[in-house]
Coordinates of C-alpha atoms and ligand atoms in Angstrom, one line a residue:
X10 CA 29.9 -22.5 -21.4
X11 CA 32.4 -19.6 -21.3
X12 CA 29.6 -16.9 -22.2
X13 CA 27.0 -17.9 -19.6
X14 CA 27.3 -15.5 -16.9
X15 CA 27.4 -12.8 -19.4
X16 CA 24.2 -13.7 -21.7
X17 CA 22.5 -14.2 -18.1
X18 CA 23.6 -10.8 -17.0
X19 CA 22.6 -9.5 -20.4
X20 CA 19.2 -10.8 -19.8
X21 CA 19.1 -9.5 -16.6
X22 CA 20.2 -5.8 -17.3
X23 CA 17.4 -6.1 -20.4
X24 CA 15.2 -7.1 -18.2
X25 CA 15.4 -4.7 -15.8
X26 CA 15.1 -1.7 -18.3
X27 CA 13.4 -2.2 -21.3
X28 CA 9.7 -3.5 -21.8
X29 CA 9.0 -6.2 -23.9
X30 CA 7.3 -4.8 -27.4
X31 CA 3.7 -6.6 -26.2
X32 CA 3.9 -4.4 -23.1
X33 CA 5.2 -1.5 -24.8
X34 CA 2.1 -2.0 -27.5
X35 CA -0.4 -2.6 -25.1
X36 CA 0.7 1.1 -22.8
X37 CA 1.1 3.0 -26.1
X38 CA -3.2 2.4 -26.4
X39 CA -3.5 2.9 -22.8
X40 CA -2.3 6.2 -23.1
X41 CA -4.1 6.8 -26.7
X42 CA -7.6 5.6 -24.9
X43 CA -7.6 8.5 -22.7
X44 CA -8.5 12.0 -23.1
X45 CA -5.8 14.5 -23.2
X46 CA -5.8 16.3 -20.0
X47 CA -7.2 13.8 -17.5
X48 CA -5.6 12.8 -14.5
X49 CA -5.0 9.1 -16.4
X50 CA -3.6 10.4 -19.6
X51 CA -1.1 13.0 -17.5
X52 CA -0.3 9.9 -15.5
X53 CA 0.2 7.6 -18.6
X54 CA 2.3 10.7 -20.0
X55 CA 5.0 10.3 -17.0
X56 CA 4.7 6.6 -17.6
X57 CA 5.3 6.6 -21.5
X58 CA 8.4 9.1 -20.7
X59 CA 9.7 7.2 -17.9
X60 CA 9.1 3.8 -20.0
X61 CA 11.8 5.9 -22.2
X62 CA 13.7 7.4 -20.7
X63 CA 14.6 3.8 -19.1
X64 CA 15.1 2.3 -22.2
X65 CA 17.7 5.2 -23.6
X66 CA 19.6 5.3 -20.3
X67 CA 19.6 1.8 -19.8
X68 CA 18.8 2.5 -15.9
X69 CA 15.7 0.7 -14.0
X70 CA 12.3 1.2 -15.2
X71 CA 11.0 0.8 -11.6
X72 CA 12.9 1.4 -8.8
X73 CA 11.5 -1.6 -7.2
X74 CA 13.5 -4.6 -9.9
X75 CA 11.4 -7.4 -7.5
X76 CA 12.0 -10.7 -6.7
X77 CA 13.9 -12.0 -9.7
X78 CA 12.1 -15.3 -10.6
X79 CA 14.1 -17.6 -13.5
X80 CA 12.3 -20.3 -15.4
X81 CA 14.9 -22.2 -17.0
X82 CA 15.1 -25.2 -19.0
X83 CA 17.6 -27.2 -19.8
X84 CA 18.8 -30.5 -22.2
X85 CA 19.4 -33.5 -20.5
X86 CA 22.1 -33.8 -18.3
X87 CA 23.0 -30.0 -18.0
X88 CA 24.6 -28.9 -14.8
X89 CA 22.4 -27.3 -13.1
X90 CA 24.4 -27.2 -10.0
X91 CA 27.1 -25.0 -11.8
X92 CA 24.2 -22.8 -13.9
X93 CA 22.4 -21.9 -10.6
X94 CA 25.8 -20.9 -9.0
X95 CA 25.9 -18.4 -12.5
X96 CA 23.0 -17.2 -12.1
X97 CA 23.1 -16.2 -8.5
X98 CA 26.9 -14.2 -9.3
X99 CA 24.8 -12.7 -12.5
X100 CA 22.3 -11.3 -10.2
X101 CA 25.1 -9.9 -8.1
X102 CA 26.8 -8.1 -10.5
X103 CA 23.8 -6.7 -11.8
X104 CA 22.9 -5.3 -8.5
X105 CA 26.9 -3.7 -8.1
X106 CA 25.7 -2.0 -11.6
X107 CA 22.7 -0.6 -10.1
X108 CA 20.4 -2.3 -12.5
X109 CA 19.2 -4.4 -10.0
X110 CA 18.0 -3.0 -6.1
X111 CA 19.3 -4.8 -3.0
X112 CA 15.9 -6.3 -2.2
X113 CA 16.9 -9.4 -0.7
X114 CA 15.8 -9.0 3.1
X115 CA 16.5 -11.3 6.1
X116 CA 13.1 -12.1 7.1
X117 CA 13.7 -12.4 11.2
X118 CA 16.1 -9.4 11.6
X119 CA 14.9 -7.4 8.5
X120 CA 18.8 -7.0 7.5
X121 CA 19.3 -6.5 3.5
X122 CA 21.7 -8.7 2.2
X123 CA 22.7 -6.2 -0.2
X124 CA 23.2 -8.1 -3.1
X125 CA 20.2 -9.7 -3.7
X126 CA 21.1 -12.9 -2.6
X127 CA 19.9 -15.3 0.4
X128 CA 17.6 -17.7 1.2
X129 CA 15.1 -18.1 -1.3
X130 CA 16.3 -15.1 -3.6
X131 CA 16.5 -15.2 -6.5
X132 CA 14.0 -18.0 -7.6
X133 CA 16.1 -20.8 -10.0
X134 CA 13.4 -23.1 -11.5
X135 CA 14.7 -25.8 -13.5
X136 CA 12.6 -28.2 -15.7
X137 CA 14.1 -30.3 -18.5
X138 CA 13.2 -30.6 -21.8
X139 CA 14.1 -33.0 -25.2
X140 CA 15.7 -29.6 -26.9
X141 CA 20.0 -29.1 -27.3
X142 CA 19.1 -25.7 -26.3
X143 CA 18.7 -23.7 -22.8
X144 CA 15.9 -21.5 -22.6
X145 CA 15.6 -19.0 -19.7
X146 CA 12.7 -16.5 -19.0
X147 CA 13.2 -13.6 -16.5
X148 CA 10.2 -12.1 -14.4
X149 CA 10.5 -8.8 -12.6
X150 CA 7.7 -8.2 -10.1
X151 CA 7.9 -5.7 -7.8
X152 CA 6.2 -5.6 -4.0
X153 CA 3.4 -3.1 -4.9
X154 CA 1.8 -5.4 -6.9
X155 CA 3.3 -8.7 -5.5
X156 CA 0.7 -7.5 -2.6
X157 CA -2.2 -7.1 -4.4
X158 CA -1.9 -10.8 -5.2
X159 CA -5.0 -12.8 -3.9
X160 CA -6.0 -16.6 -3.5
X161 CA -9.7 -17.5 -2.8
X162 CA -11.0 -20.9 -1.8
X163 CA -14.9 -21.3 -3.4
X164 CA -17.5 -21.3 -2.6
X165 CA -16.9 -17.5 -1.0
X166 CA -18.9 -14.6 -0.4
X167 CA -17.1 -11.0 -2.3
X168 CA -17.9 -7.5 -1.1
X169 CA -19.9 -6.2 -4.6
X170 CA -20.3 -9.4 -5.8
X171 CA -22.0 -11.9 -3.8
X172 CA -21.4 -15.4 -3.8
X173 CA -18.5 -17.2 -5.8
X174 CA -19.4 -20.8 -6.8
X175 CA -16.8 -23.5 -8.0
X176 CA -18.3 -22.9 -11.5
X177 CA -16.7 -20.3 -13.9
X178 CA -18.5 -17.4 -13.2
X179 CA -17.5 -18.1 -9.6
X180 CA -13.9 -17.4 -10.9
X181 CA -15.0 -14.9 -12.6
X182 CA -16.1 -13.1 -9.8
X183 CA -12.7 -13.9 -7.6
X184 CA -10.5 -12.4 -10.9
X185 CA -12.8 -9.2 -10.6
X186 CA -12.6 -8.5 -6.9
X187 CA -8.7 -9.2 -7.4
X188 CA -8.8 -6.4 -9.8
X189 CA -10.9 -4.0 -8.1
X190 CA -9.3 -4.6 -4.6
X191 CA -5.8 -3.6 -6.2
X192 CA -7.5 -0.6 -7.3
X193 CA -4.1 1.9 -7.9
X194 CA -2.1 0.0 -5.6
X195 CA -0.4 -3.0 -7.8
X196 CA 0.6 0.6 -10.6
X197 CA -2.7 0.3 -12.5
X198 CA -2.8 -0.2 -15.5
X199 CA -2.2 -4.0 -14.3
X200 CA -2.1 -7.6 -16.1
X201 CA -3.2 -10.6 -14.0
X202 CA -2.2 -14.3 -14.3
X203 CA -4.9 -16.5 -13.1
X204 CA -4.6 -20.2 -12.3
X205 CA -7.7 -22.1 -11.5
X206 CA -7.7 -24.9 -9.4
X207 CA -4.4 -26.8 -8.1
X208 CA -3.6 -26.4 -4.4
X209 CA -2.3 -23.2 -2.8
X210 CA 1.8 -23.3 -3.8
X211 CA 1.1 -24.7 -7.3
X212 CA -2.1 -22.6 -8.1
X213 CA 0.2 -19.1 -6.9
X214 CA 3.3 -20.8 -9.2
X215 CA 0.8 -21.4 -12.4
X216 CA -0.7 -17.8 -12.0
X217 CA 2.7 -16.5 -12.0
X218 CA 3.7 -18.3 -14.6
X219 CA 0.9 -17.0 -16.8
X220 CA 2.5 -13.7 -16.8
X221 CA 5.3 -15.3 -19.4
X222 CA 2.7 -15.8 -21.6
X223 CA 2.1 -12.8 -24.5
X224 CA -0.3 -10.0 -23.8
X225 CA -1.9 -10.9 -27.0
X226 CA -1.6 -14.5 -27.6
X227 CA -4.7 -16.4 -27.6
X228 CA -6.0 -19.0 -25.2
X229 CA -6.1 -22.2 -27.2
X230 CA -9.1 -23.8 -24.2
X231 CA -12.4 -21.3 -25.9
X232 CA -13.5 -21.1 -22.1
X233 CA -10.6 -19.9 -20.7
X234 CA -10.6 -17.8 -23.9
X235 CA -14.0 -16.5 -23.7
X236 CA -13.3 -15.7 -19.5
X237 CA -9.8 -13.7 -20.2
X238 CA -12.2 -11.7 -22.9
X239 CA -15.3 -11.2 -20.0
X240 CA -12.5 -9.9 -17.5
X241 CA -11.0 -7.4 -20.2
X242 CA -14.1 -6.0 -20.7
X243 CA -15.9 -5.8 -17.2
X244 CA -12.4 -4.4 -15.5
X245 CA -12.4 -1.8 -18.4
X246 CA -15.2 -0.4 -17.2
X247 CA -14.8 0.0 -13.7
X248 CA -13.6 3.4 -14.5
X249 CA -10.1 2.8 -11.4
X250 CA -7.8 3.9 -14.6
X251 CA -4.2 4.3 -14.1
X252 CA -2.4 4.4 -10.4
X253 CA -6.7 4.3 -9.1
X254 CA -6.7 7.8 -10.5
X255 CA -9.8 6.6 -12.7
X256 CA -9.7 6.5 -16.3
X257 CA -11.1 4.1 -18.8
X258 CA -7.6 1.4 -18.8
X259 CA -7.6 -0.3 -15.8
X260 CA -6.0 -3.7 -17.0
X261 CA -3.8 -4.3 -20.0
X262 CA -4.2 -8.3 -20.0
X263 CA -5.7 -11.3 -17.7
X264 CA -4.4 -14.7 -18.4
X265 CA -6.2 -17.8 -17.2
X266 CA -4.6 -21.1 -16.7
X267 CA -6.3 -24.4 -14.7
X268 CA -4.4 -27.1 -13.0
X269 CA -6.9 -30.4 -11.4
X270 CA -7.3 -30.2 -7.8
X271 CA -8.6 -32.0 -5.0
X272 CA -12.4 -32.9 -4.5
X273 CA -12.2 -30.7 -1.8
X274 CA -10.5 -27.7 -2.5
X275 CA -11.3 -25.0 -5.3
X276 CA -8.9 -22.3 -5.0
X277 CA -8.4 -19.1 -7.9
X278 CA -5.0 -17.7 -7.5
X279 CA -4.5 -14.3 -9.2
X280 CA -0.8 -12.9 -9.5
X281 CA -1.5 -9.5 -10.3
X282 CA 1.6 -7.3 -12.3
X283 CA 1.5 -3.4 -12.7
X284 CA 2.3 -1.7 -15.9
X285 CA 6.0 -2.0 -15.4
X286 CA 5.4 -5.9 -16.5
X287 CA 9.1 -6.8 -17.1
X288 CA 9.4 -10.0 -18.7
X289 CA 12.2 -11.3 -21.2
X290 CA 13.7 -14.3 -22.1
X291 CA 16.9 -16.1 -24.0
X292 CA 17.5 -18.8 -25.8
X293 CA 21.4 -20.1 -25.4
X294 CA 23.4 -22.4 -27.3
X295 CA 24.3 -25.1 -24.8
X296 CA 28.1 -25.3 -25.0
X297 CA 28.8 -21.7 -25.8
X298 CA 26.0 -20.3 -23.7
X299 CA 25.8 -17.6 -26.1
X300 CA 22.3 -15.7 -26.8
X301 CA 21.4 -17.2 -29.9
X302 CA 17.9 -16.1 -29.8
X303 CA 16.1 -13.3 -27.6
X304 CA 12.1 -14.4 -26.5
X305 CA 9.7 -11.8 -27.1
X306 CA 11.6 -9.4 -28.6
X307 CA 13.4 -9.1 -31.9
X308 CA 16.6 -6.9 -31.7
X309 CA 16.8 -6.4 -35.1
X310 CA 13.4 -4.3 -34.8
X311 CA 14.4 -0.9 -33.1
X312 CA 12.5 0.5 -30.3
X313 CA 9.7 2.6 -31.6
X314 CA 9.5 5.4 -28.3
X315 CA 6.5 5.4 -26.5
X316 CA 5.7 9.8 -27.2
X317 CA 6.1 11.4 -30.5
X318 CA 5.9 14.6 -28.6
X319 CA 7.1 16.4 -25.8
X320 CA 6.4 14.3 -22.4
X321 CA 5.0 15.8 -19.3
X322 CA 3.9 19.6 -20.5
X323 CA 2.7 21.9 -18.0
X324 CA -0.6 23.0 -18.5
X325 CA -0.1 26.3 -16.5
X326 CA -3.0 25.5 -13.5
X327 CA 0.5 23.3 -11.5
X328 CA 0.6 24.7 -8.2
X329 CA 4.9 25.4 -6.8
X330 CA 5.4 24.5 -3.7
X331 CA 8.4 24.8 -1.7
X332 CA 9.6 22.7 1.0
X333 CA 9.8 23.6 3.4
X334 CA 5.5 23.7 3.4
X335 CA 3.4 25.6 5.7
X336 CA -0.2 25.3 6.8
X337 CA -1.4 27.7 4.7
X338 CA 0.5 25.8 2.0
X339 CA -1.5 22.9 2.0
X340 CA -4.8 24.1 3.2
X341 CA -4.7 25.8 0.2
X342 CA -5.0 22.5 -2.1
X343 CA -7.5 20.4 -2.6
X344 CA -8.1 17.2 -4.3
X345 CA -7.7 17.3 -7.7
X346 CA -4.7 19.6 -7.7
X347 CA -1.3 18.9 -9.6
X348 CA 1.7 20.5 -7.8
X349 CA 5.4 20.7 -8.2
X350 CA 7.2 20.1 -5.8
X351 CA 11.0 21.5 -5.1
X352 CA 13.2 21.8 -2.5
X353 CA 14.4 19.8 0.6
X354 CA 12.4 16.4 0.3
X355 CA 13.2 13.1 2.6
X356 CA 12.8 9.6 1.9
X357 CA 11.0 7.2 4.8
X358 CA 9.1 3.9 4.1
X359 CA 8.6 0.7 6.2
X360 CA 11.7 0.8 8.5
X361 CA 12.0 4.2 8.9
X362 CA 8.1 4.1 10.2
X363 CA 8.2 2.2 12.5
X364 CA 11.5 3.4 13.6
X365 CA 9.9 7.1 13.8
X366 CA 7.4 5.3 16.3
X367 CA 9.8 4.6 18.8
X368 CA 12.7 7.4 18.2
X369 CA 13.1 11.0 17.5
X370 CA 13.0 11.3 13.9
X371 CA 17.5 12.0 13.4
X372 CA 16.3 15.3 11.4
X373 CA 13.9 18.1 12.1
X374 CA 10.6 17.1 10.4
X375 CA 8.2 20.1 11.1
X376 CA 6.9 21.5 7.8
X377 CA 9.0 18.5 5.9
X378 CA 7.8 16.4 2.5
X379 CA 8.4 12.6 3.5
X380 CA 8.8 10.3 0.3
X381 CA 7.5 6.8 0.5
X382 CA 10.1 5.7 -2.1
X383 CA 13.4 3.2 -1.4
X384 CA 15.5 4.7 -4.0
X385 CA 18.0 2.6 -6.3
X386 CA 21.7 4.8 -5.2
X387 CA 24.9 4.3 -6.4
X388 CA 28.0 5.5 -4.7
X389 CA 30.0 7.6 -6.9
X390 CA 33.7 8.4 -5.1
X391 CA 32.8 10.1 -1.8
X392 CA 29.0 11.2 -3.1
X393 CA 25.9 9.1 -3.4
X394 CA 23.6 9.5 -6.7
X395 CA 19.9 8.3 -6.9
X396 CA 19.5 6.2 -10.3
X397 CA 15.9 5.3 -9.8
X398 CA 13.3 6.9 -7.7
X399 CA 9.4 6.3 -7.6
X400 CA 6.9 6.3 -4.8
X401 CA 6.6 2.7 -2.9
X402 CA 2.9 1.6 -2.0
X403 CA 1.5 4.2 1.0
X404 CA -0.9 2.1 2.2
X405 CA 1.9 0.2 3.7
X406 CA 2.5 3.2 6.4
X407 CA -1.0 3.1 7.4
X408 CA -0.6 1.9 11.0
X409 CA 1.9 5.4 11.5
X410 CA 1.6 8.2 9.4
X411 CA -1.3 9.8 11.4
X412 CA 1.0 9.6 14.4
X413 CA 4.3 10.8 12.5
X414 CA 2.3 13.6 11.2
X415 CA 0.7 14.6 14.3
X416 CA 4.3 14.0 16.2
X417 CA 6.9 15.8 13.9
X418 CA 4.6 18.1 12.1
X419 CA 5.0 16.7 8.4
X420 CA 3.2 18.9 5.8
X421 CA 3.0 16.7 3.0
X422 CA 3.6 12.7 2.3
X423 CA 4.1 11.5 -1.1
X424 CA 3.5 8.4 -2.2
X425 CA 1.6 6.0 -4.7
X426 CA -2.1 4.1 -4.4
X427 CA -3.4 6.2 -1.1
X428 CA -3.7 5.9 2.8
X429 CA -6.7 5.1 4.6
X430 CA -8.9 6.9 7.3
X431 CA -6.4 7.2 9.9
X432 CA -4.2 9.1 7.7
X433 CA -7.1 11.2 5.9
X434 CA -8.3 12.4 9.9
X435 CA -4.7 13.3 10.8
X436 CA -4.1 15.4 7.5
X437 CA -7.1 17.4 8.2
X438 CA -6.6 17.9 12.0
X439 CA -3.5 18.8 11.7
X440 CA -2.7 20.4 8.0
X441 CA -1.0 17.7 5.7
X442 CA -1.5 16.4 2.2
X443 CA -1.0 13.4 0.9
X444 CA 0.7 13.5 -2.8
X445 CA 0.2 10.7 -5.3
X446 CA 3.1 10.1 -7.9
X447 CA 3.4 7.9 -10.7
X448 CA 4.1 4.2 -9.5
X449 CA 7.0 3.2 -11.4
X450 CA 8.2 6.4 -12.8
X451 CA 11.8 5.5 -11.2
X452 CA 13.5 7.4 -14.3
X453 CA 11.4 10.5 -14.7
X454 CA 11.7 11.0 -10.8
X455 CA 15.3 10.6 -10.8
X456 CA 15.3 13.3 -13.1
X457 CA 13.6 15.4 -10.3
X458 CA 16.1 14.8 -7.9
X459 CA 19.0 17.3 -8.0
X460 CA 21.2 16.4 -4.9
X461 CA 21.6 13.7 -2.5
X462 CA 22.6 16.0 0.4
X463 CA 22.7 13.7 2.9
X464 CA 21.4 10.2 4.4
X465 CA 20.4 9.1 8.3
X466 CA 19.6 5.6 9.4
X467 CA 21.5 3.8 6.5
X468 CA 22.2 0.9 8.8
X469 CA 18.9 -0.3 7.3
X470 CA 20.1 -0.6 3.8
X471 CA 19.6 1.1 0.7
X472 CA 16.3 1.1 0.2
X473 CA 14.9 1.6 3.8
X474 CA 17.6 4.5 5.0
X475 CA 16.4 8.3 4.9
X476 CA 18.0 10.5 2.4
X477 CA 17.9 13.7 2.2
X478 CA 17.0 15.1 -1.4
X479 CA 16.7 18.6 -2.9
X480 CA 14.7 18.1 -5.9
X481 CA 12.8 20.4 -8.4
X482 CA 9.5 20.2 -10.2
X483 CA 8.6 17.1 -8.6
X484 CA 5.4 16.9 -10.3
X485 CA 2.9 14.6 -8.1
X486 CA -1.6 15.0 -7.9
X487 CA -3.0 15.9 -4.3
X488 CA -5.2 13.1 -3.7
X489 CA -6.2 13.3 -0.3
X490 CA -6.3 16.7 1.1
X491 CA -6.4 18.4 4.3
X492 CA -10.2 18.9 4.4
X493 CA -11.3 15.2 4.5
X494 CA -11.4 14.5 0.9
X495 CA -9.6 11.2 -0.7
X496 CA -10.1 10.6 -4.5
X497 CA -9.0 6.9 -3.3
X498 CA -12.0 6.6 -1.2
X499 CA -14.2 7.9 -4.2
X500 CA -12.8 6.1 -6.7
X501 CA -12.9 2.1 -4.8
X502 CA -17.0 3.7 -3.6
X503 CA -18.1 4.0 -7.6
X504 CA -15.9 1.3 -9.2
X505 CA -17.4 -0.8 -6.2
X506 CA -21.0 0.3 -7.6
X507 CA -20.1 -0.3 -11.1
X508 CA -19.0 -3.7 -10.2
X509 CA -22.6 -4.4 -8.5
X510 CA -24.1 -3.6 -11.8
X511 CA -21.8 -5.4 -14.5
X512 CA -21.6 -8.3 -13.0
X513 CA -25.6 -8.9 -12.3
X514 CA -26.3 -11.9 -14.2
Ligands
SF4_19 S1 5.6 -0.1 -11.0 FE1 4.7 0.0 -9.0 S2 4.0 -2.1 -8.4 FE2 5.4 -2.2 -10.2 S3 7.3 -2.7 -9.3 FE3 7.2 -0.5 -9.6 S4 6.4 0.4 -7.6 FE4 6.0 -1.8 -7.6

């Protein structure tokens, strides 16, 4: 099987930057159900050019490629021994090519592995089948919305909802708080995989495995069927829209599977994917290994671009800023506001928090813009270059930022899906903003990014070091300000409300 490791690494590098046409189809009405000139449509804009941009480049949609998860089968008597060995160097050398981030993390000392390899990563599953061929299907789900996951054991009471029976509107209900919990967190517009029933491993592996069915295929069990079509319709209507930003597109697909379960236990698992739903597969001749079929996409088709037109335009009411900010700089904004960001900008998420928390911060932070993002970088000769760069979920930081603001004066904090009431006190005692850019926009923000100038704390890996940036026309939508207002806290309020009334039966 001499071509192996290269259809594998093929698959992998597809995977990684190019949508499958269902996804594509289902973003490209997204973006045409929204008005021109909301905050969704501007958001699905930066998407549909990132989406791209990607594509044309060949460089990572999201900055965040996931937890690679392989579904493989293979004929009888196949070596799977030798095929998971492949894989594993495939997903190696895709990760030296920067197509892949080193997101493999030592879960006791929180050390990356840097290649994306270790205990449990990537996920190999092997089944056999009665074909001569090998099929294998690639997931890419990233942490944002591998968070908003949820499992629920009925009968349970939901916040807006009431009471969840083990009965089908029960499971309705636990697929609809999944949805509206995520709110912009998981990169709304979102697709869930649903499994119903099984215990709690198999009924989280079924709901994953959901997500390789189709956006458009059809259920072939009419209640399943008619559920997926209830769950379409009421999440639609919550009015969360893209990142939480509200908007009339809040999920692009909801899949249901069922598995039998113990008399005792009734559990819904939801696996919840964000827009960048990155899913291909290959079909390989089994002693070649060559790709002699791709799964879900046809590469004779070409790929029709997601704009016709021009991508992000300005509309002439962006607001510059210049880092370094000053209080009058952000007092000035208020929710609702796009801005453009330029100048000095440094990156800082999980392990630079908490790291903040118990030593002086190794630059000066007063007046600074800190990025929640954990940038894809290559090393070019002596000089580092970001190839994928969008904001990592905020909500995350929670436990710190009011105290890093408060601490080392920080102006503004960019990020994706919005901070709590800690935060939203600390921005408005002490003068900070909180910036919302588009989850998954890894390309377009890349684009934003003119220098790496420098990098501190690298000893936590890639992702998790600080670099030091000088971008321009970073384009990002204030929604929390510095006088007490969060569009995040309005938006989960109404949907919550709307939820009370579409689901009264
Ligand atoms: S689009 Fe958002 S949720 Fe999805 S992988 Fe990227 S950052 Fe994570």
């Amino acid at each position: 099987m001499e071509s192996f490791f290269d259809s594998v690494l093929q698959l992998i590098v597809r995977t990684s930057t190019d949508l499958p046409p269902d996804v594509r189809a289902a973003m490209k009405t997204s973006l045409n159900a929204e008005a021109d000139g909301t905050r969704a449509s501007q958001a699905l804009t930066i998407i549909s050019q990132n989406i791209d941009l990607a594509s044309d480049s060949e460089g990572a949609i999201c900055q965040d490629t996931g937890m690679p998860t392989f579904e493989v089968h293979v004929p009888l008597g196949a070596n799977q021994i030798w095929m998971r060995q492949q894989i594993r160097e495939a997903v190696a050398e895709a990760t030296r090519r920067g197509k892949l981030r080193p997101n493999s993390v030592d879960s006791i000392t929180g050390k990356n592995s840097g290649d994306n390899l270790g205990p449990g990563t990537p996920i190999i599953h092997f089944d056999q089948w009665e074909r001569r061929e090998i099929e294998i299907k690639l997931i890419l789900k990233g942490g944002g919305c591998e968070n908003t996951n949820a499992q629920y054991a009925l009968p349970v009471e939901l916040p807006h909802l009431g009471r969840a029976d083990r009965t089908l509107d029960g499971v309705r209900k636990c697929i609809l708080h999944a949805v509206w919990n995520a709110q912009g967190k998981g990169c709304a517009p979102g697709a869930v995989g649903v499994c119903v029933g099984g215990d709690r491993t198999s009924g989280y592996l079924h709901a994953k495995e959901q997500l390789f069915r189709t956006l458009d295929d059809v259920n072939p069990d009419e209640r399943l069927r008619e559920l997926e079509a209830s769950i379409m319709s009421t999440a639609n209507n919550l009015d969360i829209g893209t990142m939480g930003f509200g908007g009339r597109v809040t999920l692009i697909g909801c899949k249901v599977g069922a598995l039998n379960r113990l008399p005792a236990s009734f559990f819904v698992s939801v696996a919840y994917d964000c827009w960048a739903f990155r899913r291909l597969g290959v079909l390989l001749d089994a002693s070649s290994g060559s790709i002699t079929k791709w799964l879900y996409r046809d590469p004779a088709t070409p790929i029709i671009p997601m704009l016709d037109q021009a991508g992000f335009v300005r509309t002439g009411r962006e607001i510059a800023l210049e880092a370094p900010l000053s209080d009058a700089d952000v007092r000035n904004l208020k929710v609702g506001d796009v801005v453009l960001v330029s100048g000095r900008m440094f990156t800082g998420r999980d392990a630079v928090h908490s790291h903040l928390m118990k030593h002086e911060p190794p630059v000066d932070l007063r007046g600074s813009v800190l990025y929640h993002c954990g940038p894809v970088v290559v090393k070019e000769g002596e000089k580092w270059r970001v190839t994928a760069a969008g904001p990592t979920t905020s909500i995350r930081e929670e436990p710190y930022q009011g105290d890093i603001i408060k601490r080392y004066g920080v102006r503004a904090v960019i990020g994706k899906g919005g901070m709590g009431a800690k935060t939203l006190a600390a921005l408005k005692e002490h003068g900070a903003v909180y910036l919302n850019a588009i989850g998954g926009a890894a390309q377009f923000y890349a684009r934003a990014i003119k220098h790496v100038d420098d990098v501190s704390l690298l000893e936590f890996g890639t992702p998790e070091a600080m670099w030091h940036l000088t971008v321009e026309n970073f384009p990002a939508i204030v929604t929390m300000d510095a006088h007490g207002n969060s569009l995040h806290k309005d938006v989960e309020a109404t949907s919550g409300e709307r939820l009370e009334t579409l689901t009264v039966v």
